[in-house]
Coordinates of C-alpha atoms and ligand atoms in Angstrom, one line a residue:
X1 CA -26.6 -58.8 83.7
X2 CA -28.0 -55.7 85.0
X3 CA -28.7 -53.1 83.1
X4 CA -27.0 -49.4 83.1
X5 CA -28.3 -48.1 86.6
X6 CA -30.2 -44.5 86.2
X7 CA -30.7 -42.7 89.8
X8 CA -31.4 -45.6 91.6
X9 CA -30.0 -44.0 95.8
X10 CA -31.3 -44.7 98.6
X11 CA -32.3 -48.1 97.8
X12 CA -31.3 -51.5 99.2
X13 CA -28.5 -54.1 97.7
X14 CA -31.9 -56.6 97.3
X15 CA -34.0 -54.0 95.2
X16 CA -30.9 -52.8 93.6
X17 CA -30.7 -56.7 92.3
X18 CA -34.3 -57.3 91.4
X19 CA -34.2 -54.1 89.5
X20 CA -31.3 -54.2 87.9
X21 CA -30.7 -58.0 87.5
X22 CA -32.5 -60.0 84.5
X23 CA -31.5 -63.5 86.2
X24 CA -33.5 -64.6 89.1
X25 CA -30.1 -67.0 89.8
X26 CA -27.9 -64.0 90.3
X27 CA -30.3 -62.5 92.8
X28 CA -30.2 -65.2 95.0
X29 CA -26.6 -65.6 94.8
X30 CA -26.4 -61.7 95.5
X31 CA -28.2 -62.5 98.7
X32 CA -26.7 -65.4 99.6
X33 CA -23.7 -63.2 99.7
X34 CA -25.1 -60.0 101.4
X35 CA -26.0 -62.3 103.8
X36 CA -22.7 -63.6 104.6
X37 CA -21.3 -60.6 104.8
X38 CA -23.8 -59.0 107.5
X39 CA -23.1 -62.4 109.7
X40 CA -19.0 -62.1 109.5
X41 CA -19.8 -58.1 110.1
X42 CA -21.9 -59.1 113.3
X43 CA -19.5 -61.7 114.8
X44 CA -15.9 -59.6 113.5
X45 CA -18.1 -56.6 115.7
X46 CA -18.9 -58.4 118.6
X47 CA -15.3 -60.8 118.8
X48 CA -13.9 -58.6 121.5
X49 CA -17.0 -59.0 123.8
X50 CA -17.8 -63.0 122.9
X51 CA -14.2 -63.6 123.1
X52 CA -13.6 -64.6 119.2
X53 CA -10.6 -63.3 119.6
X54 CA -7.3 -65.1 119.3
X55 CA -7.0 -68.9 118.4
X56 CA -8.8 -71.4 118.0
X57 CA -9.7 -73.5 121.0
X58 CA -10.2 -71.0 123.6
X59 CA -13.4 -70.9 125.1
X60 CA -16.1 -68.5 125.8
X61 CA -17.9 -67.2 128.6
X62 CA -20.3 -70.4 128.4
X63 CA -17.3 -72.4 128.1
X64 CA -18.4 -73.0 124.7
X65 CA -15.2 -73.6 122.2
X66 CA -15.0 -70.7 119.7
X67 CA -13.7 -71.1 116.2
X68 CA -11.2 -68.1 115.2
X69 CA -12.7 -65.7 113.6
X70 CA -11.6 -67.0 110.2
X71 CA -13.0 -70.3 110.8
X72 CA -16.0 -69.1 111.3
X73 CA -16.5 -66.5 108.6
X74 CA -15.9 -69.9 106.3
X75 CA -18.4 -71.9 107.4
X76 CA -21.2 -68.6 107.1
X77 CA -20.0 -68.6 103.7
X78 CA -19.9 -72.2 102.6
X79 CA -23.4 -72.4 104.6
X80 CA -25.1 -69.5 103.1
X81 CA -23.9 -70.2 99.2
X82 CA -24.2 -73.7 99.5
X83 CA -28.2 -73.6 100.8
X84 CA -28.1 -70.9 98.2
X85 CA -28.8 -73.6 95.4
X86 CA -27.2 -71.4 92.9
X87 CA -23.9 -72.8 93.0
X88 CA -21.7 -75.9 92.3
X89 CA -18.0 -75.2 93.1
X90 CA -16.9 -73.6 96.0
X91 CA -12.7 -72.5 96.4
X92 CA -12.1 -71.0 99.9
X93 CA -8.6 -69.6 100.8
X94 CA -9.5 -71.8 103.9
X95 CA -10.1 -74.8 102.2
X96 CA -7.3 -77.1 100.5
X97 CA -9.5 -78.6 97.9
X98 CA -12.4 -77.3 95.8
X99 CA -15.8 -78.0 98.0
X100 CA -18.3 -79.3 94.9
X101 CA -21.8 -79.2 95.9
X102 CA -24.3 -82.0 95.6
X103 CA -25.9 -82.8 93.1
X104 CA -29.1 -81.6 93.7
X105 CA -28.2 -78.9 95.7
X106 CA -26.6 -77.5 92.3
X107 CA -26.6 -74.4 90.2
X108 CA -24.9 -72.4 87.7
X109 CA -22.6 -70.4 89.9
X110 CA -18.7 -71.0 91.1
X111 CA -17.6 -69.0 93.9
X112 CA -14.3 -68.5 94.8
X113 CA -13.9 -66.4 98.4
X114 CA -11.4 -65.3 100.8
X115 CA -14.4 -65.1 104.0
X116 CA -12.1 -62.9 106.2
X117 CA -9.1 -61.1 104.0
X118 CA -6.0 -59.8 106.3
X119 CA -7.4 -61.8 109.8
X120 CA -4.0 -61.3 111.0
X121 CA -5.3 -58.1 111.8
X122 CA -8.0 -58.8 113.6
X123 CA -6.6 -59.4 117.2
X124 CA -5.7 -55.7 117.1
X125 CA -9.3 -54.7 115.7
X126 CA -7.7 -53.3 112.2
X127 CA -10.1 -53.6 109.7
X128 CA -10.4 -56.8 107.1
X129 CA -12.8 -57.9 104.5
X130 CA -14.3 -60.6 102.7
X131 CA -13.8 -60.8 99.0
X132 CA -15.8 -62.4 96.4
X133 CA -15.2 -63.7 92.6
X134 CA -18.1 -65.5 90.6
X135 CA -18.1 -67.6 87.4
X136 CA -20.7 -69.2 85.5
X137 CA -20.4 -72.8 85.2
X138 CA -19.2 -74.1 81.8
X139 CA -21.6 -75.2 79.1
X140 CA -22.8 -78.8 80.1
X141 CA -20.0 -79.0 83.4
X142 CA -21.4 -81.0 86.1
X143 CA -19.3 -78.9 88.3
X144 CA -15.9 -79.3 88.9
X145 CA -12.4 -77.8 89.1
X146 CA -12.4 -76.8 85.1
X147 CA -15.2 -74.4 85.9
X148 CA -12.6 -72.3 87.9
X149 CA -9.3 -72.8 86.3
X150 CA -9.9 -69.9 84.0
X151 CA -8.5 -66.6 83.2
X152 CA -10.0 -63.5 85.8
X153 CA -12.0 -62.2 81.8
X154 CA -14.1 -64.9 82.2
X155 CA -16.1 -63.8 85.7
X156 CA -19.3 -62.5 86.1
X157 CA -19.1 -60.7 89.3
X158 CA -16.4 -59.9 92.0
X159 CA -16.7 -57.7 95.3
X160 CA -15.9 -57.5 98.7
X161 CA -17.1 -56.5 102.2
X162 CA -15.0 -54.4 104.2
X163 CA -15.2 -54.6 107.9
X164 CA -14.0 -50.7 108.5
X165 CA -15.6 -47.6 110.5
X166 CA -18.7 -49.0 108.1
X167 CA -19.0 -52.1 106.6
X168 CA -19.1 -51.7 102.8
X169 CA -19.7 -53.6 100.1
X170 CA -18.4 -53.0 96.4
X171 CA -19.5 -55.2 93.7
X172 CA -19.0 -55.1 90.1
X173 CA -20.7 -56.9 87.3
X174 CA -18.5 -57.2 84.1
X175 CA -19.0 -54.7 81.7
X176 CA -21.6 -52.9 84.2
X177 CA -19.6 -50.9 86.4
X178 CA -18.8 -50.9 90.4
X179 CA -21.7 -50.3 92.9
X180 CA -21.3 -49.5 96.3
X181 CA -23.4 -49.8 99.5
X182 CA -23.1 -49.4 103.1
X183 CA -24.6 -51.4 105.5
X184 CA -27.6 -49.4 108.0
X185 CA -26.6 -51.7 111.0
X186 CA -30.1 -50.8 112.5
X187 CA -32.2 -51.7 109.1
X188 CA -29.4 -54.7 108.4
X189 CA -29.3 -53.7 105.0
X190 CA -26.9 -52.7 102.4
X191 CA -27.9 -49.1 101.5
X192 CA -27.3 -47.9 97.7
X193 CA -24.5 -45.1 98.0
X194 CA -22.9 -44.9 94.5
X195 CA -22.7 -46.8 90.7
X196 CA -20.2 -46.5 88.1
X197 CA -18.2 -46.0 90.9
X198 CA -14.3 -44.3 89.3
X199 CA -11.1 -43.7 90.5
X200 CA -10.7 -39.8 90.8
X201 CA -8.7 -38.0 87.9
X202 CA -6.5 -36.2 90.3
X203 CA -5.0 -39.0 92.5
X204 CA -3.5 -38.9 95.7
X205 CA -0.3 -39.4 95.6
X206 CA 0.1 -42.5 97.9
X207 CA 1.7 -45.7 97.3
X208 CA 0.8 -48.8 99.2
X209 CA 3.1 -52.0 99.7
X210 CA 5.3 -53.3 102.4
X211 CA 8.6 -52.1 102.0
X212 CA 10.1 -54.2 104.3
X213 CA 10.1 -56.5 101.2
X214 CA 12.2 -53.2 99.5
X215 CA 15.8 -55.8 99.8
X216 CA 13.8 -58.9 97.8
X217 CA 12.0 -56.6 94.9
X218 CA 13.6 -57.1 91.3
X219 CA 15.5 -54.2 90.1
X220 CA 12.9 -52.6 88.1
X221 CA 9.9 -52.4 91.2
X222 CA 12.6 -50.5 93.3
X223 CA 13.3 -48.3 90.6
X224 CA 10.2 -47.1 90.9
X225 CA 9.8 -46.6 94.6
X226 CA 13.1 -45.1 94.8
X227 CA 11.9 -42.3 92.2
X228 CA 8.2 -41.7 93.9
X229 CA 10.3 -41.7 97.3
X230 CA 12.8 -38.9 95.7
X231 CA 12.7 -35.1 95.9
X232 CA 11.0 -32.7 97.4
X233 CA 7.5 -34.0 97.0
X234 CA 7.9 -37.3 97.6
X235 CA 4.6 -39.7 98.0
X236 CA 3.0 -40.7 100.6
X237 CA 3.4 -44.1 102.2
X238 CA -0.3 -45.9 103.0
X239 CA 0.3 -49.1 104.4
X240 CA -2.8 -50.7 106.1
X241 CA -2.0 -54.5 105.7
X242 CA -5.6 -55.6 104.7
X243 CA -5.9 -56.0 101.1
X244 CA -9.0 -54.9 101.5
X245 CA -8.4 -51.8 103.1
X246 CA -5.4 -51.0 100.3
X247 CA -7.4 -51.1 97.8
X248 CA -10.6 -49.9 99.2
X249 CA -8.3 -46.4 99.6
X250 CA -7.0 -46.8 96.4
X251 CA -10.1 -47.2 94.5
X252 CA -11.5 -44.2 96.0
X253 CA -8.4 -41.8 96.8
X254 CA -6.3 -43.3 93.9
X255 CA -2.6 -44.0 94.1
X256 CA -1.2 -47.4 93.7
X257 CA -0.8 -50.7 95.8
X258 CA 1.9 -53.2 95.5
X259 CA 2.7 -56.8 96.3
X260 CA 5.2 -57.7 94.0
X261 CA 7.1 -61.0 93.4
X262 CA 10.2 -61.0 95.1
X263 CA 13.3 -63.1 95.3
X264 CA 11.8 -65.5 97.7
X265 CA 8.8 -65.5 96.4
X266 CA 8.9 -65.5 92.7
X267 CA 4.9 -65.4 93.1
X268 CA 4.5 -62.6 95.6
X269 CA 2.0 -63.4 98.2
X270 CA -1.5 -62.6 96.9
X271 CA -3.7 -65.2 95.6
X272 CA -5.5 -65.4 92.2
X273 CA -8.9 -66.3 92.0
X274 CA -10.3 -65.0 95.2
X275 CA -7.5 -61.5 95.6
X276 CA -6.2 -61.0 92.4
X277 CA -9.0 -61.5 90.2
X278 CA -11.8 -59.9 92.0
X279 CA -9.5 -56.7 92.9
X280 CA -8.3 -56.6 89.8
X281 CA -12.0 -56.9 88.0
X282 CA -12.8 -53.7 90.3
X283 CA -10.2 -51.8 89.4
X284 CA -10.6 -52.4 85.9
X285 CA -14.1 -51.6 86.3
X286 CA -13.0 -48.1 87.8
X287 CA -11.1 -46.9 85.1
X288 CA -7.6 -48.5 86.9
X289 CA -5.0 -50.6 85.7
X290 CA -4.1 -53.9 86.9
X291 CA -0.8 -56.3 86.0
X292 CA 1.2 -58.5 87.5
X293 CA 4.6 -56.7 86.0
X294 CA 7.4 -59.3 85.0
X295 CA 6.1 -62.3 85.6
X296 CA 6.8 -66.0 84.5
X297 CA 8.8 -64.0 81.6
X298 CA 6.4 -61.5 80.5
X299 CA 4.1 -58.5 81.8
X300 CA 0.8 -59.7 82.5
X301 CA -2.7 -58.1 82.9
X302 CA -3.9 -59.9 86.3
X303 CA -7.2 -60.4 84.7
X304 CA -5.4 -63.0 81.9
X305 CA -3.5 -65.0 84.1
X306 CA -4.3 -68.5 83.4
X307 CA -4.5 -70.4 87.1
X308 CA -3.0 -73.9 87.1
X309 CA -4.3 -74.3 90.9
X310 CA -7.2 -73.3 92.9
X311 CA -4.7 -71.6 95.4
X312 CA -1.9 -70.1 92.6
X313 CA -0.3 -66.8 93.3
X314 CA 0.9 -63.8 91.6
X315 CA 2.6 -60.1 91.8
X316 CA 0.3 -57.5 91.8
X317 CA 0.8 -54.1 90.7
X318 CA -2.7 -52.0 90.9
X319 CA -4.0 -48.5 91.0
X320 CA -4.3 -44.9 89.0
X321 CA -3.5 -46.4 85.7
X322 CA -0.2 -43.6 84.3
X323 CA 1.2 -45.2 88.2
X324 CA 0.4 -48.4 87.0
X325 CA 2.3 -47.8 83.6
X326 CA 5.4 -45.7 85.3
X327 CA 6.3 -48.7 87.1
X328 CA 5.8 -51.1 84.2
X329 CA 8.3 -48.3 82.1
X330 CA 10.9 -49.3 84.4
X331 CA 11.1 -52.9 83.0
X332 CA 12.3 -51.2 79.6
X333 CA 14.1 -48.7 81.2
Ligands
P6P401 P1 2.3 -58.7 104.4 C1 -3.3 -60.4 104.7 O1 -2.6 -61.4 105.3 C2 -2.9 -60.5 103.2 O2 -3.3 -61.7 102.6 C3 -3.6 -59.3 102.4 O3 -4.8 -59.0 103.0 C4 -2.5 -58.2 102.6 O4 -2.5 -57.3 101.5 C5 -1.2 -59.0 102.6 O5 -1.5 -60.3 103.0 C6 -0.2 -58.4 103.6 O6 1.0 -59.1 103.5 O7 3.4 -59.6 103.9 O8 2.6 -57.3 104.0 O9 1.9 -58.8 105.8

């Protein structure tokens, strides 16, 4: 793992690795990575003008039929970490069933990824992401679904990309803190901005969720939005609809974001191992708070949420931790 980064600005995501990275595997998986991420940025940035936009099936100007957006970010993901040789399971909010890698194309690395996070969005050029989460392979596993069934405590890295005004990538390693870097379009690489990246002590008060859901929340959850919504200084609503973007804001403004079960959904909406896992593992990272409030009879932190399936769900309830803890109050109130 790396080690504690000193002064380290103005340096690239690749010599940020080989400096702080011990394991030659996890620098290669790192670029395997950085590389998908500056392909999805180039064809999210350029869908408008080589008609990416809208479904699949439609063609371009060569007559040429374009995958959605979506589609495409996939296979520069399943590509890139596949080739990579560093990896043996792949899960891909895209993909029904686990892709395992061949045999001697194998390495220690499971990957599980959403490629493009909130695509919905894309078609009215609101900003999305890709996010990332990474476990070692089990001792002796020839690579299968067991190596990815397992609580979010066991990963080893989790990020994401964030297609916004910049694109910027955050990406923590357990137990060493959350880096971020920007991407200099005209050197095409991730530039070093910050480590040990926090949530700020004074948060803003924003809260983030859709409350159009406000009728299908239990009790407790609407509780809590009534009472931040209340008196004279009420919060702030921040709503962008890219989970990416939520919590990108939230990680750096503070506040809290929402997507709790609700009667419908006794799940919520958000997926486990490649959204609730690696946002969670961020947030922690930060100095946040992450748990899944009442949840198949008890409050959970996300991060020890056992997955039963690749594509499981859960609530999530994530931000400044005391907002984080006001909301879980409310279950005992
Ligand atoms: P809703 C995007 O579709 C997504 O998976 C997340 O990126 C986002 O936070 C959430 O769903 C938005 O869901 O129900 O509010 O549209």
């Amino acid at each position: 793992d790396p080690d504690s980064v000193t002064d380290v600005k103005s340096i690239t995501l690749t010599s940020f690795i080989m400096r702080h990275t011990r394991d030659n595997n996890l620098a290669i998986l790192m670029n395997a990575i950085q590389l998908s991420c500056k392909s999805i940025t180039r064809a999210v940035r350029k869908a408008g003008i080589a008609n990416l936009y809208g479904l699949a099936g439609t063609e371009n100007s060569t007559g040429d039929a374009v995958k959605k957006l979506d589609l495409l970010s996939n296979e520069i993901m399943i590509n890139a970490l596949t080739h990579s040789h560093v990896c043996s399971v792949l899960v891909s909010e895209e993909n029904e069933d686990p892709i395992i890698i061949k045999e001697n194309m194998q390495g220690k690395y499971c990957v599980a990824f959403d490629p493009l996070d909130g695509s919905s969005n894309i078609d009215c050029n609101v900003s999305t992401g890709t996010i990332f989460a990474v476990y070692e392979k089990k001792e002796g596993s020839v690579g299968n679904i067991e190596d990815v069934m397992r609580a979010g405590i066991d990963l080893k890295v989790a990020g994401y990309c964030m297609y916004g005004t910049a694109t910027e990538l955050i990406i923590t390693f357990y137990g060493s803190g959350v880096h971020r870097f920007t991407l200099d379009p005209s050197l095409g690489e991730f530039i070093h901005v910050a480590s040990d990246v926090k949530m700020p002590t004074e948060p803003k008060k924003i809260y983030s969720c859709n409350q159009g859901n406000y009728g299908g929340w239990d009790a407790p959850i609407q509780r809590y939005v009534d009472g931040i919504t209340a008196g004279d200084k009420p919060y702030a609503l921040r709503y962008v609809g890219s989970m990416v973007s939520d919590v990108h804001r939230t990680l750096l403004y503070g506040g809290i974001f929402l997507y709790p079960a609700d009667k419908k959904s006794r799940g919520g909406k958000l997926r486990v191992l490649y959204e609730g896992f690696p946002m969670a593992l961020i947030i922690e990272q930060a100095g946040g708070m992450a748990s899944t409030g009442m949840f198949n009879g008890s409050i959970q932190r996300v991060l020890e949420i056992k997955p039963t399936s690749i594509h499981d769900k859960c609530p999530i309830i994530l931000g400044t931790p005391s907002m984080v803890e006001s909301v879980l109050k409310e279950y005992t109130a």
